[in-house]
Short mmCIF file of C-alpha atoms in Angstrom, two decimals:
data_model
loop_
_atom_site.label_atom_id
_atom_site.label_comp_id
_atom_site.label_asym_id
_atom_site.label_seq_id
_atom_site.Cartn_x
_atom_site.Cartn_y
_atom_site.Cartn_z
CA MET A 1 -52.53 7.01 104.00
CA LYS A 2 -50.19 8.12 106.77
CA PHE A 3 -49.54 11.64 108.04
CA ALA A 4 -46.50 12.65 110.09
CA LEU A 5 -47.73 14.64 113.07
CA TYR A 6 -45.92 17.89 113.93
CA LEU A 7 -46.97 19.70 117.12
CA GLY A 8 -45.93 23.32 117.48
CA ASN A 9 -45.33 25.14 120.76
CA ARG A 10 -44.36 28.55 122.11
CA GLY A 11 -43.25 28.42 125.73
CA PHE A 12 -45.28 31.16 127.35
CA PHE A 13 -48.54 29.63 126.07
CA PRO A 14 -50.17 26.70 127.92
CA GLU A 15 -48.14 23.55 127.22
CA ARG A 16 -50.86 21.27 128.62
CA LEU A 17 -52.71 21.84 125.34
CA ILE A 18 -50.04 19.86 123.46
CA ALA A 19 -50.84 16.47 124.98
CA GLU A 20 -54.55 17.11 124.46
CA ALA A 21 -53.98 17.94 120.81
CA ARG A 22 -51.91 14.78 120.26
CA ARG A 23 -54.74 12.61 121.59
CA GLU A 24 -57.47 14.51 119.74
CA VAL A 25 -55.76 14.64 116.35
CA THR A 26 -54.50 11.05 116.30
CA GLY A 27 -57.93 9.86 117.41
CA ALA A 28 -59.74 11.89 114.75
CA LEU A 29 -57.38 10.64 112.03
CA ALA A 30 -57.72 7.02 113.16
CA ALA A 31 -61.51 7.36 112.88
CA LEU A 32 -60.97 8.36 109.23
CA GLY A 33 -58.67 5.39 108.55
CA ILE A 34 -55.54 7.57 108.41
CA ASP A 35 -52.41 6.38 110.22
CA THR A 36 -50.18 8.78 112.13
CA LEU A 37 -46.40 8.86 112.39
CA CYS A 38 -45.53 10.46 115.74
CA ALA A 39 -42.08 11.36 117.01
CA PRO A 40 -41.15 9.97 120.45
CA GLU A 41 -42.51 12.31 123.12
CA ASN A 42 -39.07 12.56 124.71
CA LEU A 43 -37.46 13.75 121.47
CA THR A 44 -38.27 17.36 122.40
CA ARG A 45 -39.74 19.24 125.34
CA TYR A 46 -43.41 18.30 125.75
CA GLY A 47 -43.12 16.24 122.57
CA ALA A 48 -43.57 19.42 120.52
CA VAL A 49 -41.28 21.70 118.51
CA GLU A 50 -40.43 25.24 119.56
CA THR A 51 -36.77 26.07 119.04
CA ALA A 52 -34.63 25.71 115.94
CA ALA A 53 -32.69 22.93 117.69
CA GLU A 54 -35.90 21.02 118.36
CA GLY A 55 -36.84 21.58 114.73
CA ARG A 56 -33.60 19.99 113.58
CA ALA A 57 -34.23 17.03 115.88
CA PHE A 58 -37.68 16.58 114.35
CA ALA A 59 -36.21 16.88 110.84
CA GLY A 60 -33.80 14.07 111.72
CA PHE A 61 -36.73 11.93 112.84
CA LEU A 62 -38.52 12.52 109.54
CA ALA A 63 -35.35 11.74 107.59
CA LYS A 64 -35.16 8.32 109.25
CA HIS A 65 -38.74 7.63 108.17
CA ARG A 66 -38.63 9.15 104.68
CA GLY A 67 -40.99 7.32 102.35
CA GLU A 68 -43.21 6.14 105.21
CA TYR A 69 -45.50 9.18 105.33
CA ASP A 70 -47.60 10.85 102.63
CA GLY A 71 -48.03 14.28 104.18
CA VAL A 72 -47.36 16.31 107.31
CA LEU A 73 -50.07 17.63 109.58
CA LEU A 74 -48.62 20.73 111.27
CA VAL A 75 -50.79 21.21 114.35
CA LEU A 76 -50.80 24.40 116.41
CA PRO A 77 -52.41 23.78 119.81
CA ASN A 78 -51.08 27.24 120.69
CA PHE A 79 -49.22 30.00 118.84
CA GLY A 80 -46.31 27.76 117.81
CA ASP A 81 -42.92 28.93 116.62
CA GLU A 82 -41.97 29.69 113.02
CA ASN A 83 -38.25 29.03 113.48
CA GLY A 84 -38.76 25.51 114.78
CA ALA A 85 -41.33 24.79 112.08
CA SER A 86 -39.14 25.93 109.20
CA GLU A 87 -36.14 23.95 110.49
CA ALA A 88 -38.28 20.86 111.01
CA LEU A 89 -40.11 20.76 107.69
CA CYS A 90 -37.98 22.52 105.06
CA ASP A 91 -36.85 19.14 103.66
CA CYS A 92 -39.87 16.97 104.45
CA GLY A 93 -40.60 16.48 100.73
CA VAL A 94 -44.38 16.07 101.07
CA PRO A 95 -47.43 18.35 101.31
CA ILE A 96 -47.94 20.15 104.64
CA TYR A 97 -51.36 20.97 106.08
CA ILE A 98 -51.44 23.69 108.77
CA LEU A 99 -54.12 23.10 111.42
CA ALA A 100 -54.63 25.88 113.97
CA TYR A 101 -56.82 25.23 117.00
CA PRO A 102 -59.60 27.78 117.64
CA ASP A 103 -59.88 29.81 120.83
CA GLU A 104 -63.06 29.75 122.91
CA LEU A 105 -64.52 32.93 124.35
CA ASP A 106 -64.88 31.42 127.84
CA LYS A 107 -61.21 30.35 127.83
CA MET A 108 -59.38 33.56 127.00
CA ASP A 109 -57.40 33.97 130.20
CA PHE A 110 -53.60 33.72 130.05
CA GLN A 111 -53.65 30.11 131.32
CA SER A 112 -56.00 28.95 128.54
CA ARG A 113 -55.66 31.24 125.52
CA ARG A 114 -54.11 29.64 122.41
CA ASP A 115 -53.49 32.46 119.90
CA ALA A 116 -53.03 29.80 117.18
CA PHE A 117 -55.08 32.09 114.91
CA CYS A 118 -52.12 34.49 114.90
CA GLY A 119 -49.42 31.81 115.02
CA LYS A 120 -50.71 30.22 111.84
CA LEU A 121 -50.23 33.49 109.95
CA SER A 122 -46.70 33.73 111.33
CA ILE A 123 -45.78 30.25 110.09
CA MET A 124 -47.44 30.81 106.71
CA ASP A 125 -45.40 33.98 106.32
CA VAL A 126 -42.08 32.30 107.09
CA PHE A 127 -42.85 29.24 104.95
CA THR A 128 -43.52 31.62 102.06
CA GLN A 129 -40.15 33.26 102.67
CA PHE A 130 -38.53 29.80 102.61
CA ASN A 131 -40.41 28.93 99.39
CA LEU A 132 -41.88 25.96 101.27
CA PRO A 133 -45.32 25.06 99.88
CA PHE A 134 -48.10 24.38 102.36
CA THR A 135 -51.85 23.87 102.42
CA ALA A 136 -54.07 26.31 104.31
CA TRP A 137 -57.80 26.29 103.57
CA GLU A 138 -60.80 27.99 105.07
CA PRO A 139 -61.69 28.16 107.90
CA HIS A 140 -58.52 29.66 109.37
CA THR A 141 -58.95 27.73 112.64
CA LEU A 142 -60.51 24.29 113.01
CA HIS A 143 -60.91 21.83 115.86
CA PRO A 144 -60.35 18.15 115.02
CA SER A 145 -63.70 17.32 116.59
CA SER A 146 -65.48 19.50 114.01
CA PRO A 147 -67.38 17.66 111.23
CA ARG A 148 -65.50 19.91 108.78
CA PHE A 149 -62.21 18.28 109.83
CA ALA A 150 -63.11 15.00 108.10
CA GLU A 151 -63.71 16.73 104.76
CA GLU A 152 -60.48 18.72 105.08
CA MET A 153 -58.50 15.54 105.67
CA ARG A 154 -60.25 13.78 102.78
CA GLN A 155 -59.21 16.59 100.44
CA PHE A 156 -55.68 16.80 101.86
CA ALA A 157 -55.22 13.05 101.48
CA ALA A 158 -56.20 13.48 97.82
CA VAL A 159 -53.60 16.24 97.45
CA CYS A 160 -50.96 13.91 98.88
CA ARG A 161 -51.92 11.10 96.48
CA ILE A 162 -51.80 13.43 93.47
CA VAL A 163 -48.44 14.94 94.42
CA ARG A 164 -46.83 11.59 95.20
CA GLY A 165 -48.18 10.03 92.01
CA MET A 166 -47.36 12.86 89.64
CA LYS A 167 -43.94 13.99 90.82
CA ARG A 168 -42.55 10.96 89.00
CA CYS A 169 -44.83 9.20 86.53
CA ARG A 170 -44.79 7.74 83.04
CA ILE A 171 -47.46 8.20 80.40
CA GLY A 172 -47.49 5.91 77.38
CA ALA A 173 -48.17 7.58 74.03
CA ILE A 174 -49.01 4.65 71.76
CA GLY A 175 -49.09 5.65 68.12
CA ALA A 176 -48.67 8.90 66.26
CA ARG A 177 -51.03 11.81 66.66
CA PRO A 178 -53.97 11.45 64.26
CA THR A 179 -53.20 13.81 61.39
CA ALA A 180 -56.65 15.38 61.60
CA PHE A 181 -56.21 16.28 65.29
CA LYS A 182 -53.75 19.11 65.73
CA THR A 183 -55.76 19.93 68.82
CA ILE A 184 -54.01 17.22 70.85
CA ARG A 185 -50.42 18.36 70.23
CA PHE A 186 -48.26 18.33 73.35
CA ASP A 187 -44.75 19.28 74.51
CA GLU A 188 -42.80 16.34 75.97
CA VAL A 189 -40.08 18.54 77.44
CA ALA A 190 -42.57 20.75 79.29
CA LEU A 191 -44.08 17.64 80.85
CA GLN A 192 -40.66 16.21 81.70
CA LYS A 193 -39.74 19.35 83.62
CA LYS A 194 -42.73 18.63 85.84
CA GLY A 195 -41.68 15.03 86.41
CA ILE A 196 -43.91 13.44 83.76
CA THR A 197 -42.01 11.15 81.39
CA VAL A 198 -43.75 10.33 78.10
CA GLU A 199 -42.78 6.95 76.66
CA VAL A 200 -43.54 7.09 72.93
CA PHE A 201 -44.34 4.05 70.78
CA ASP A 202 -45.19 3.67 67.12
CA ASN A 203 -48.40 1.83 66.37
CA SER A 204 -46.23 -0.79 64.66
CA ASP A 205 -44.79 -1.55 68.12
CA LEU A 206 -48.30 -2.27 69.30
CA LEU A 207 -49.16 -4.36 66.23
CA LEU A 208 -46.01 -6.44 66.71
CA GLU A 209 -46.98 -6.99 70.34
CA VAL A 210 -50.43 -8.11 69.23
CA GLU A 211 -48.84 -10.67 66.92
CA LYS A 212 -46.93 -12.15 69.87
CA VAL A 213 -50.14 -12.99 71.74
CA LYS A 214 -50.66 -16.69 71.06
CA SER A 215 -54.09 -18.04 70.20
CA GLY A 216 -55.37 -20.40 72.86
CA SER A 217 -52.92 -19.15 75.49
CA PRO A 218 -54.21 -18.96 79.07
CA GLU A 219 -53.52 -15.22 79.07
CA LEU A 220 -55.69 -14.65 76.02
CA GLU A 221 -58.47 -16.97 77.16
CA ALA A 222 -58.59 -15.21 80.53
CA LYS A 223 -58.92 -11.86 78.77
CA VAL A 224 -61.77 -13.13 76.57
CA ARG A 225 -63.61 -14.30 79.70
CA ARG A 226 -62.96 -10.97 81.37
CA PHE A 227 -64.41 -9.07 78.41
CA ARG A 228 -67.54 -11.23 78.19
CA GLU A 229 -68.16 -10.67 81.91
CA TYR A 230 -67.36 -6.97 81.66
CA THR A 231 -69.91 -5.87 79.07
CA ASP A 232 -72.32 -7.25 76.46
CA PHE A 233 -70.43 -8.83 73.56
CA SER A 234 -73.41 -10.85 72.31
CA GLY A 235 -73.52 -9.00 68.98
CA VAL A 236 -69.78 -9.26 68.29
CA PRO A 237 -68.32 -12.07 66.11
CA ALA A 238 -66.08 -14.43 68.09
CA ASP A 239 -62.98 -13.59 66.02
CA ARG A 240 -63.45 -9.87 66.76
CA VAL A 241 -63.85 -10.58 70.48
CA GLU A 242 -60.56 -12.49 70.34
CA MET A 243 -58.82 -9.66 68.47
CA LEU A 244 -60.00 -7.09 71.04
CA ALA A 245 -58.67 -9.39 73.75
CA ARG A 246 -55.33 -9.74 71.94
CA LEU A 247 -55.05 -5.96 71.73
CA SER A 248 -55.82 -5.67 75.43
CA VAL A 249 -53.19 -8.26 76.36
CA ALA A 250 -50.64 -6.45 74.19
CA ILE A 251 -51.33 -3.09 75.86
CA ASP A 252 -51.19 -4.73 79.30
CA ARG A 253 -47.74 -6.09 78.46
CA MET A 254 -46.51 -2.66 77.38
CA ILE A 255 -47.90 -1.07 80.55
CA GLU A 256 -46.11 -3.62 82.70
CA ARG A 257 -42.84 -3.59 80.75
CA TYR A 258 -42.48 0.19 80.79
CA ASP A 259 -44.18 0.79 84.16
CA LEU A 260 -46.79 3.15 82.70
CA GLN A 261 -49.25 4.89 85.00
CA ALA A 262 -51.55 6.06 82.16
CA VAL A 263 -51.78 5.81 78.38
CA GLY A 264 -52.96 7.72 75.36
CA LEU A 265 -53.77 5.62 72.29
CA ARG A 266 -53.99 6.43 68.58
CA CYS A 267 -57.38 4.81 68.20
CA TRP A 268 -58.14 5.46 64.54
CA LEU A 269 -57.98 4.75 61.62
CA ASP A 270 -55.16 2.22 61.38
CA LEU A 271 -56.44 -0.21 64.04
CA GLU A 272 -59.74 -0.38 62.18
CA GLN A 273 -57.90 -0.97 58.91
CA THR A 274 -55.34 -3.52 60.22
CA LEU A 275 -56.99 -5.36 63.12
CA LYS A 276 -60.58 -4.66 62.02
CA ILE A 277 -61.56 -3.47 65.51
CA SER A 278 -62.21 -0.23 67.35
CA PRO A 279 -60.32 -0.13 70.67
CA CYS A 280 -62.98 1.79 72.67
CA VAL A 281 -63.95 -1.12 74.93
CA VAL A 282 -60.28 -1.98 75.51
CA LEU A 283 -59.74 1.53 76.88
CA SER A 284 -62.98 1.26 78.84
CA GLU A 285 -61.77 -1.88 80.61
CA LEU A 286 -58.39 -0.29 81.37
CA ASN A 287 -60.14 2.70 82.91
CA ASP A 288 -62.38 0.43 84.93
CA ARG A 289 -59.25 -1.23 86.37
CA GLY A 290 -57.90 2.16 87.43
CA ILE A 291 -55.40 2.63 84.59
CA PRO A 292 -56.30 5.98 82.97
CA ALA A 293 -56.52 5.53 79.21
CA ALA A 294 -57.29 8.40 76.82
CA CYS A 295 -58.21 7.95 73.19
CA GLU A 296 -56.97 9.97 70.20
CA LEU A 297 -53.48 10.12 71.76
CA ASP A 298 -54.56 12.91 74.11
CA VAL A 299 -51.59 12.84 76.49
CA GLY A 300 -52.66 16.09 78.15
CA ASN A 301 -55.94 14.55 79.20
CA ALA A 302 -54.21 11.31 80.19
CA VAL A 303 -52.32 13.50 82.70
CA ALA A 304 -55.57 15.04 83.93
CA MET A 305 -57.24 11.62 84.14
CA TYR A 306 -54.38 10.26 86.23
CA ALA A 307 -54.65 13.15 88.69
CA LEU A 308 -58.42 12.82 88.93
CA ALA A 309 -58.17 9.07 89.50
CA LEU A 310 -55.54 9.61 92.21
CA ALA A 311 -57.84 12.11 93.91
CA SER A 312 -61.04 10.07 93.84
CA GLN A 313 -59.54 6.56 93.87
CA GLU A 314 -62.22 5.83 91.27
CA PRO A 315 -62.08 5.61 87.45
CA ALA A 316 -61.65 8.72 85.32
CA ALA A 317 -62.97 9.25 81.80
CA CYS A 318 -61.91 11.35 78.81
CA LEU A 319 -64.98 12.84 77.10
CA ASP A 320 -65.79 15.26 74.30
CA TRP A 321 -67.40 18.61 74.97
CA ASN A 322 -69.88 17.41 72.40
CA ASN A 323 -73.37 18.93 72.15
CA ASN A 324 -75.66 21.62 73.44
CA TYR A 325 -78.73 20.37 75.30
CA GLU A 326 -81.77 22.12 73.90
CA GLU A 327 -81.77 25.81 74.95
CA ASP A 328 -80.38 25.31 78.47
CA PRO A 329 -77.16 27.39 78.69
CA ASP A 330 -75.86 25.44 81.69
CA ARG A 331 -76.36 21.96 80.25
CA CYS A 332 -74.40 20.11 77.58
CA ILE A 333 -73.79 16.55 76.41
CA LEU A 334 -70.45 15.01 77.33
CA PHE A 335 -69.71 11.93 75.22
CA HIS A 336 -67.19 9.55 73.79
CA CYS A 337 -67.38 6.49 71.61
CA GLY A 338 -67.03 3.99 74.42
CA PRO A 339 -63.82 4.26 76.49
CA VAL A 340 -65.88 5.04 79.62
CA ALA A 341 -65.42 2.66 82.58
CA GLN A 342 -68.43 0.49 83.37
CA LYS A 343 -68.29 1.80 86.96
CA LEU A 344 -69.27 5.23 85.63
CA MET A 345 -72.13 3.91 83.49
CA ALA A 346 -75.82 3.65 84.38
CA ALA A 347 -76.05 0.05 83.15
CA ARG A 348 -74.04 -2.63 81.44
CA GLY A 349 -72.72 -1.48 78.09
CA ARG A 350 -73.19 -3.12 74.70
CA VAL A 351 -70.38 -3.50 72.15
CA ILE A 352 -71.26 -2.66 68.55
CA ASP A 353 -69.62 -2.00 65.20
CA HIS A 354 -68.50 1.64 65.44
CA PRO A 355 -71.01 3.58 63.28
CA MET A 356 -68.53 6.29 62.31
CA PHE A 357 -65.96 3.85 60.93
CA ALA A 358 -68.57 1.48 59.51
CA LYS A 359 -69.75 4.41 57.40
CA SER A 360 -66.29 5.37 56.14
CA LEU A 361 -64.54 1.98 55.95
CA GLY A 362 -67.39 -0.48 55.57
CA GLU A 363 -69.43 -2.53 58.00
CA GLY A 364 -67.74 -5.09 60.22
CA CYS A 365 -64.34 -3.39 60.41
CA SER A 366 -64.69 -1.66 63.78
CA PHE A 367 -66.36 -3.71 66.49
CA GLY A 368 -65.44 -2.26 69.90
CA CYS A 369 -67.68 0.77 70.49
CA ASN A 370 -69.17 0.27 73.99
CA VAL A 371 -72.61 1.93 73.99
CA GLY A 372 -74.19 3.14 77.24
CA ARG A 373 -75.03 6.15 79.36
CA LEU A 374 -73.18 7.94 82.13
CA ARG A 375 -75.06 7.55 85.39
CA PRO A 376 -76.33 10.53 87.42
CA MET A 377 -73.59 11.75 89.78
CA PRO A 378 -71.67 14.81 90.91
CA PHE A 379 -68.34 15.03 89.12
CA THR A 380 -65.10 16.96 88.96
CA PHE A 381 -63.68 17.85 85.55
CA ALA A 382 -60.21 18.97 84.52
CA SER A 383 -57.98 19.16 81.48
CA ALA A 384 -54.26 19.78 81.01
CA ALA A 385 -52.27 21.11 78.07
CA THR A 386 -48.76 22.30 77.32
CA VAL A 387 -48.58 25.90 76.10
CA ASP A 388 -45.38 27.90 75.53
CA GLY A 389 -43.27 25.41 77.47
CA LYS A 390 -45.59 25.37 80.48
CA VAL A 391 -48.18 22.94 81.80
CA ARG A 392 -51.58 24.57 82.14
CA PHE A 393 -54.88 23.25 83.40
CA TYR A 394 -58.43 24.16 84.25
CA SER A 395 -60.87 22.50 86.62
CA GLY A 396 -64.49 22.64 87.68
CA GLU A 397 -67.40 20.69 89.06
CA GLY A 398 -70.78 19.69 87.71
CA GLU A 399 -73.42 17.00 87.83
CA PHE A 400 -74.61 14.37 85.41
CA THR A 401 -78.38 14.69 85.46
CA ARG A 402 -81.23 12.27 84.83
CA ASP A 403 -82.05 14.03 81.56
CA GLN A 404 -82.41 11.52 78.78
CA LEU A 405 -80.50 11.27 75.52
CA PRO A 406 -82.22 10.04 72.35
CA GLU A 407 -82.13 6.27 71.97
CA GLU A 408 -80.22 6.54 68.69
CA PHE A 409 -77.39 8.59 70.27
CA PHE A 410 -74.42 6.24 69.88
CA GLY A 411 -71.44 5.76 72.19
CA CYS A 412 -71.48 6.63 75.89
CA GLY A 413 -72.78 10.03 76.93
CA GLY A 414 -74.65 11.96 79.57
CA VAL A 415 -76.24 15.33 80.16
CA ALA A 416 -74.01 17.50 82.35
CA HIS A 417 -75.23 20.48 84.35
CA ILE A 418 -72.39 22.97 84.91
CA PRO A 419 -73.33 26.38 86.33
CA GLY A 420 -71.96 29.25 84.24
CA LEU A 421 -71.10 26.87 81.39
CA GLN A 422 -71.19 29.36 78.51
CA PRO A 423 -68.38 31.70 79.66
CA LYS A 424 -66.40 28.66 80.77
CA LEU A 425 -66.48 27.28 77.22
CA ILE A 426 -65.18 30.58 75.84
CA ARG A 427 -62.28 30.56 78.30
CA ILE A 428 -61.49 26.93 77.48
CA GLY A 429 -61.39 27.68 73.76
CA ARG A 430 -59.36 30.86 74.13
CA GLY A 431 -57.00 29.09 76.51
CA GLY A 432 -55.87 26.67 73.82
CA TYR A 433 -57.33 23.55 75.44
CA ARG A 434 -58.47 20.34 73.79
CA HIS A 435 -62.03 19.53 72.74
CA HIS A 436 -61.71 16.77 75.36
CA VAL A 437 -62.28 17.03 79.10
CA SER A 438 -61.50 14.52 81.84
CA MET A 439 -63.81 13.70 84.75
CA THR A 440 -64.20 11.54 87.84
CA GLU A 441 -67.00 11.07 90.33
CA GLY A 442 -67.20 13.34 93.38
CA SER A 443 -66.07 16.78 94.50
CA TRP A 444 -62.28 17.03 94.11
CA ARG A 445 -61.66 20.42 92.55
CA ARG A 446 -60.03 21.81 95.69
CA ALA A 447 -57.54 18.94 95.80
CA ILE A 448 -56.76 19.18 92.08
CA ASP A 449 -56.18 22.94 92.25
CA GLU A 450 -54.03 22.69 95.38
CA ALA A 451 -51.85 19.86 94.08
CA PHE A 452 -51.40 21.28 90.58
CA THR A 453 -50.70 24.92 91.47
CA ASN A 454 -49.13 24.86 94.92
CA TYR A 455 -47.03 21.68 94.81
CA LEU A 456 -46.51 20.77 91.15
CA GLY A 457 -46.25 24.26 89.66
CA TYR A 458 -48.83 24.06 86.87
CA GLU A 459 -50.50 27.26 85.68
CA LYS A 460 -54.22 27.48 86.26
CA THR A 461 -56.71 28.94 83.81
CA GLU A 462 -59.60 30.34 85.82
CA LEU A 463 -63.01 29.40 84.50
#
């Protein structure tokens, strides 16, 4: 992660604060593992930007380094100047975080006072007039030596990753929507207008790709070894292990060929009827590798999973809002058949014949369900959908608890504690969202909301 450093100035405020701020901010970012792109100090007076002409000089510097920085840190050691800032950053093309230094009560004389508190409002006002999105979070002023600064930069870095990843991305929709699931309908054109291209494939394309995977090939043998190391396949017949590996190789080839960042897969019933497998563990392994993979062709949640994975840099999962948990209104069971990454599970999973398909199609036709439990952790959840030509989303945070599920509960699930859950569920249902929800470990709601609403233009449904 690299931030371009912009230092603002207004001449009748103390200019000595600029050099101090450069040292303090670059040092604080380096301690967080974030690189800094700094303009030459002789580019402008004091190495900061005040006038419109200095702003244009800084804009030229950024243009020469386009693609090298992920975001801009607009630092106000003093009041700053809105004209220089707007000229400098109107075409920067990345998220902008505005950092205003705080004043200190024992340094309020004319030689020491900053007034960045006021200057930040001035720049926010003008950026709004220019329709230039920016990030400004509480508190209004913040010193880079504050412990809060590290968390702000962690969240802003997540915003930058989400925006960079989702402005231009490709989601693979492999197979037709299951006829029984009208709930996962989506609008390709609405997604395209937000920079998300959906590459659509018939399941026959996937089956033909599976046929091309040669038995005994190094690629296939490596995948079989990977699967046996990944989770417990001891109860799965060898020919079914090989077929799951063939399917995985085929999907890998499609991901590479079409440069897909995430996928949604039609996971039933034809794969169970043709290949005699259930692809849950294949999706699980993809998710574990950091390639978001949603089942039941839920492209909307594949989008949400990709954003969550970009934010956390950890696997995401697509789960069902599945069960109540006794009488507790703020607890529920989140579950899916087995596409959950092992990194999110409490212990190594175990692959079984999928009970749901074994019941309807006969035993032995659907090995691939990866049984386990989600481990206790704080998590961020989100879901996206296309409604009336627009991309909408909701987000929230919760915690997977240590509450136990019955031993006979199949698939991979966990008990989630989400404060105020009951009204949230009503809003989700009335908002036209899926019965699925995506999640990743950690607290990332602020980054998701900021990236989706402020920079990408999605509509938020408040929960």
